[in-house]
Amino acid sequence: CETIGMDKIQFQNSGAEANEAMIKLARKYGNEKKGPGKNVILTAYNSFHGRTLATLSATGQPGSAIHKGFEPLVEGFRYAEFNNLKSFEDAVTDDVVAIMVEPVQGEGGVYPATREFLQGLRKLCDDKKLLLLLDEVQTGWGRTGAVMSYMNYDIKPDAVTMAKAMGGGMPIAAMCATNEAMQSLSAGSHGTTFGGNPVCCAASYAAVSEIIDKNLSENAKEMGAYFSDKLRKLPHVSEVRGMGLLVGLVLDGDFAAEVKHDAFDRKLLMSVVKPNVIRMVPPLIVTKEEIDMACEIIGSILSEL
Ligand SMILES: Cc1ncc(COP(=O)(O)O)c(C=O)c1O
């Protein structure tokens, strides 16, 4: 908590569960501190917050496979445009208690928040006495060139979730919050059997210590810039966006899946987030030589298209 400027931590087992905890915290804060009915959470279009019922309802992708067939969605969420401060300002009505966003929309196509947007949301939350909730399940612990992504923006949320990198492969997640925000989750109001189990906590302690002691955030920043520059020079690449080692490769056609399968055959893993967008999240310890190898593979696939 100290490293990231938070006061309290609640351990969970997955990113979605950590987001559930954060949603519950905000609702309780709203219902009890702000008054009955003040419990709506604003999230962004194109976001991704998980696949439990509350987190898929928080996910701003109406009509997508994430929502379809799972109706009725959980009420209490409204969506506004990512990177559009005015859209969020307009959506803040009397019943809103919190704003929840990812600093970089990963699943949604790798879109980093602009500095004006995230700082603007912080100010909006301060002015309207709302909680700013950040989902750093994907961006947390070194991935974007800072320990937590919000450190790149010189802001602090009221609560933040984390998973993936914090476990180094083991199933662990957490929500951290300020004392003020965490107070609403009073004893007995939230919990889980395996949350904070000793095995995953030991693994997480080791993973997080490596990230901090070896300054892997800095490696993510340097290698991310190196990787992105090299990718920009490859054929069929129309844009490379992202932050640190969370890299979105935008192609000039809808052949991301084809590229992914060819890369898999050559033992290079990547994921498709849009028909024309590939997301790559190399290990935080990746070297220049390994990036060169990856670019050679991607380059040869793209030039054969
Ligand atoms: C931003 C974000 N939030 C939440 C989740 C859900 O995490 P989990 O799959 O651990 O439940 C993910 C998973 O990719 C994610 O990227």
PDB file of N, CA and C and ligand atoms in Angstrom, residues 13-19 47-52 55 59 100 102-107 135-139 161 163-164 172-173 279, ligand 1:
ATOM      1  N   ASN A  13      -9.376 -13.065  -5.389  1.00  0.00           N
ATOM      2  CA  ASN A  13      -8.795 -14.170  -6.165  1.00  0.00           C
ATOM      3  C   ASN A  13      -8.671 -13.900  -7.664  1.00  0.00           C
ATOM      4  N   SER A  14      -9.359 -12.898  -8.153  1.00  0.00           N
ATOM      5  CA  SER A  14      -9.311 -12.600  -9.591  1.00  0.00           C
ATOM      6  C   SER A  14      -9.601 -11.119  -9.793  1.00  0.00           C
ATOM      7  N   GLY A  15      -9.287 -10.657 -11.006  1.00  0.00           N
ATOM      8  CA  GLY A  15      -9.522  -9.251 -11.304  1.00  0.00           C
ATOM      9  C   GLY A  15     -10.988  -8.884 -11.183  1.00  0.00           C
ATOM     10  N   ALA A  16     -11.852  -9.762 -11.710  1.00  0.00           N
ATOM     11  CA  ALA A  16     -13.287  -9.474 -11.660  1.00  0.00           C
ATOM     12  C   ALA A  16     -13.760  -9.361 -10.215  1.00  0.00           C
ATOM     13  N   GLU A  17     -13.258 -10.259  -9.386  1.00  0.00           N
ATOM     14  CA  GLU A  17     -13.670 -10.229  -7.974  1.00  0.00           C
ATOM     15  C   GLU A  17     -13.188  -8.949  -7.278  1.00  0.00           C
ATOM     16  N   ALA A  18     -11.993  -8.516  -7.640  1.00  0.00           N
ATOM     17  CA  ALA A  18     -11.472  -7.270  -7.046  1.00  0.00           C
ATOM     18  C   ALA A  18     -12.368  -6.097  -7.475  1.00  0.00           C
ATOM     19  N   ASN A  19     -12.804  -6.133  -8.742  1.00  0.00           N
ATOM     20  CA  ASN A  19     -13.707  -5.073  -9.207  1.00  0.00           C
ATOM     21  C   ASN A  19     -15.070  -5.159  -8.524  1.00  0.00           C
ATOM     22  N   SER A  47     -15.061  -0.143 -22.304  1.00  0.00           N
ATOM     23  CA  SER A  47     -14.257  -0.609 -21.164  1.00  0.00           C
ATOM     24  C   SER A  47     -14.357  -2.120 -21.027  1.00  0.00           C
ATOM     25  N   PHE A  48     -13.545  -2.672 -20.136  1.00  0.00           N
ATOM     26  CA  PHE A  48     -13.682  -4.077 -19.767  1.00  0.00           C
ATOM     27  C   PHE A  48     -13.350  -4.213 -18.286  1.00  0.00           C
ATOM     28  N   HIS A  49     -14.317  -4.753 -17.525  1.00  0.00           N
ATOM     29  CA  HIS A  49     -14.080  -4.862 -16.080  1.00  0.00           C
ATOM     30  C   HIS A  49     -14.254  -6.277 -15.550  1.00  0.00           C
ATOM     31  N   GLY A  50     -14.504  -7.262 -16.430  1.00  0.00           N
ATOM     32  CA  GLY A  50     -14.611  -8.639 -15.956  1.00  0.00           C
ATOM     33  C   GLY A  50     -15.885  -9.302 -16.427  1.00  0.00           C
ATOM     34  N   ARG A  51     -16.082 -10.542 -15.991  1.00  0.00           N
ATOM     35  CA  ARG A  51     -17.189 -11.348 -16.533  1.00  0.00           C
ATOM     36  C   ARG A  51     -18.149 -11.882 -15.477  1.00  0.00           C
ATOM     37  N   THR A  52     -18.065 -11.375 -14.258  1.00  0.00           N
ATOM     38  CA  THR A  52     -19.123 -11.675 -13.289  1.00  0.00           C
ATOM     39  C   THR A  52     -20.298 -10.763 -13.652  1.00  0.00           C
ATOM     40  N   THR A  55     -19.576  -7.031 -12.931  1.00  0.00           N
ATOM     41  CA  THR A  55     -18.478  -6.444 -13.714  1.00  0.00           C
ATOM     42  C   THR A  55     -18.788  -6.436 -15.209  1.00  0.00           C
ATOM     43  N   THR A  59     -19.040  -3.166 -17.615  1.00  0.00           N
ATOM     44  CA  THR A  59     -18.325  -3.130 -18.900  1.00  0.00           C
ATOM     45  C   THR A  59     -19.169  -2.414 -19.949  1.00  0.00           C
ATOM     46  N   MET A 100     -15.664   4.978 -12.587  1.00  0.00           N
ATOM     47  CA  MET A 100     -14.724   3.846 -12.641  1.00  0.00           C
ATOM     48  C   MET A 100     -14.182   3.696 -14.065  1.00  0.00           C
ATOM     49  N   GLU A 102     -10.492   2.379 -16.646  1.00  0.00           N
ATOM     50  CA  GLU A 102      -9.138   1.825 -16.767  1.00  0.00           C
ATOM     51  C   GLU A 102      -8.226   2.954 -17.263  1.00  0.00           C
ATOM     52  N   PRO A 103      -7.016   3.076 -16.732  1.00  0.00           N
ATOM     53  CA  PRO A 103      -6.099   4.102 -17.254  1.00  0.00           C
ATOM     54  C   PRO A 103      -5.714   3.841 -18.715  1.00  0.00           C
ATOM     55  N   VAL A 104      -5.640   2.565 -19.077  1.00  0.00           N
ATOM     56  CA  VAL A 104      -5.494   2.215 -20.498  1.00  0.00           C
ATOM     57  C   VAL A 104      -6.560   1.159 -20.770  1.00  0.00           C
ATOM     58  N   GLN A 105      -7.432   1.428 -21.723  1.00  0.00           N
ATOM     59  CA  GLN A 105      -8.425   0.404 -22.065  1.00  0.00           C
ATOM     60  C   GLN A 105      -7.710  -0.688 -22.848  1.00  0.00           C
ATOM     61  N   GLY A 106      -7.571  -1.849 -22.229  1.00  0.00           N
ATOM     62  CA  GLY A 106      -6.804  -2.935 -22.849  1.00  0.00           C
ATOM     63  C   GLY A 106      -7.641  -3.761 -23.799  1.00  0.00           C
ATOM     64  N   GLU A 107      -8.626  -4.469 -23.230  1.00  0.00           N
ATOM     65  CA  GLU A 107      -9.496  -5.329 -24.051  1.00  0.00           C
ATOM     66  C   GLU A 107     -10.240  -4.509 -25.099  1.00  0.00           C
ATOM     67  N   ASP A 135      -9.529   0.737 -12.423  1.00  0.00           N
ATOM     68  CA  ASP A 135      -9.329  -0.691 -12.666  1.00  0.00           C
ATOM     69  C   ASP A 135      -7.932  -0.841 -13.272  1.00  0.00           C
ATOM     70  N   GLU A 136      -7.004  -1.306 -12.432  1.00  0.00           N
ATOM     71  CA  GLU A 136      -5.620  -1.505 -12.904  1.00  0.00           C
ATOM     72  C   GLU A 136      -5.277  -2.993 -12.910  1.00  0.00           C
ATOM     73  N   VAL A 137      -6.317  -3.808 -13.153  1.00  0.00           N
ATOM     74  CA  VAL A 137      -6.106  -5.258 -13.217  1.00  0.00           C
ATOM     75  C   VAL A 137      -5.044  -5.587 -14.278  1.00  0.00           C
ATOM     76  N   GLN A 138      -5.135  -4.894 -15.404  1.00  0.00           N
ATOM     77  CA  GLN A 138      -4.188  -5.151 -16.484  1.00  0.00           C
ATOM     78  C   GLN A 138      -2.977  -4.208 -16.434  1.00  0.00           C
ATOM     79  N   THR A 139      -3.191  -2.974 -16.011  1.00  0.00           N
ATOM     80  CA  THR A 139      -2.132  -1.958 -16.111  1.00  0.00           C
ATOM     81  C   THR A 139      -1.247  -1.888 -14.867  1.00  0.00           C
ATOM     82  N   THR A 161      -7.997  -1.393  -8.262  1.00  0.00           N
ATOM     83  CA  THR A 161      -7.897  -2.850  -8.263  1.00  0.00           C
ATOM     84  C   THR A 161      -6.670  -3.298  -9.035  1.00  0.00           C
ATOM     85  N   ALA A 163      -4.411  -7.174 -10.322  1.00  0.00           N
ATOM     86  CA  ALA A 163      -4.372  -8.651 -10.382  1.00  0.00           C
ATOM     87  C   ALA A 163      -3.150  -9.022 -11.236  1.00  0.00           C
ATOM     88  N   LYS A 164      -3.367  -9.817 -12.254  1.00  0.00           N
ATOM     89  CA  LYS A 164      -2.338 -10.251 -13.205  1.00  0.00           C
ATOM     90  C   LYS A 164      -0.900 -10.200 -12.672  1.00  0.00           C
ATOM     91  N   ILE A 172      -4.251 -14.342  -7.670  1.00  0.00           N
ATOM     92  CA  ILE A 172      -4.433 -13.394  -6.571  1.00  0.00           C
ATOM     93  C   ILE A 172      -4.777 -12.034  -7.163  1.00  0.00           C
ATOM     94  N   ALA A 173      -5.558 -11.280  -6.448  1.00  0.00           N
ATOM     95  CA  ALA A 173      -5.939  -9.927  -6.865  1.00  0.00           C
ATOM     96  C   ALA A 173      -6.172  -9.123  -5.599  1.00  0.00           C
ATOM     97  N   ARG A 279      -3.096  -7.057 -29.397  1.00  0.00           N
ATOM     98  CA  ARG A 279      -2.534  -6.541 -28.144  1.00  0.00           C
ATOM     99  C   ARG A 279      -1.378  -7.445 -27.727  1.00  0.00           C
TER     100      ARG A 279
HETATM  101  C1  LIG B   1      -9.023  -4.185 -17.051  1.00  0.00           C
HETATM  102  C2  LIG B   1      -9.479  -5.538 -16.612  1.00  0.00           C
HETATM  103  N1  LIG B   1     -10.349  -5.629 -15.604  1.00  0.00           N
HETATM  104  C3  LIG B   1     -10.787  -6.828 -15.166  1.00  0.00           C
HETATM  105  C4  LIG B   1     -10.362  -7.993 -15.745  1.00  0.00           C
HETATM  106  C5  LIG B   1     -10.878  -9.313 -15.238  1.00  0.00           C
HETATM  107  O1  LIG B   1      -9.879  -9.985 -14.557  1.00  0.00           O
HETATM  108  P1  LIG B   1      -9.999 -11.569 -14.309  1.00  0.00           P
HETATM  109  O2  LIG B   1      -9.934 -12.201 -15.641  1.00  0.00           O
HETATM  110  O3  LIG B   1      -8.813 -11.879 -13.440  1.00  0.00           O
HETATM  111  O4  LIG B   1     -11.285 -11.806 -13.609  1.00  0.00           O
HETATM  112  C6  LIG B   1      -9.452  -7.947 -16.805  1.00  0.00           C
HETATM  113  C7  LIG B   1      -8.993  -9.188 -17.462  1.00  0.00           C
HETATM  114  O5  LIG B   1      -8.446  -9.194 -18.531  1.00  0.00           O
HETATM  115  C8  LIG B   1      -8.992  -6.682 -17.250  1.00  0.00           C
HETATM  116  O6  LIG B   1      -8.137  -6.574 -18.273  1.00  0.00           O
END
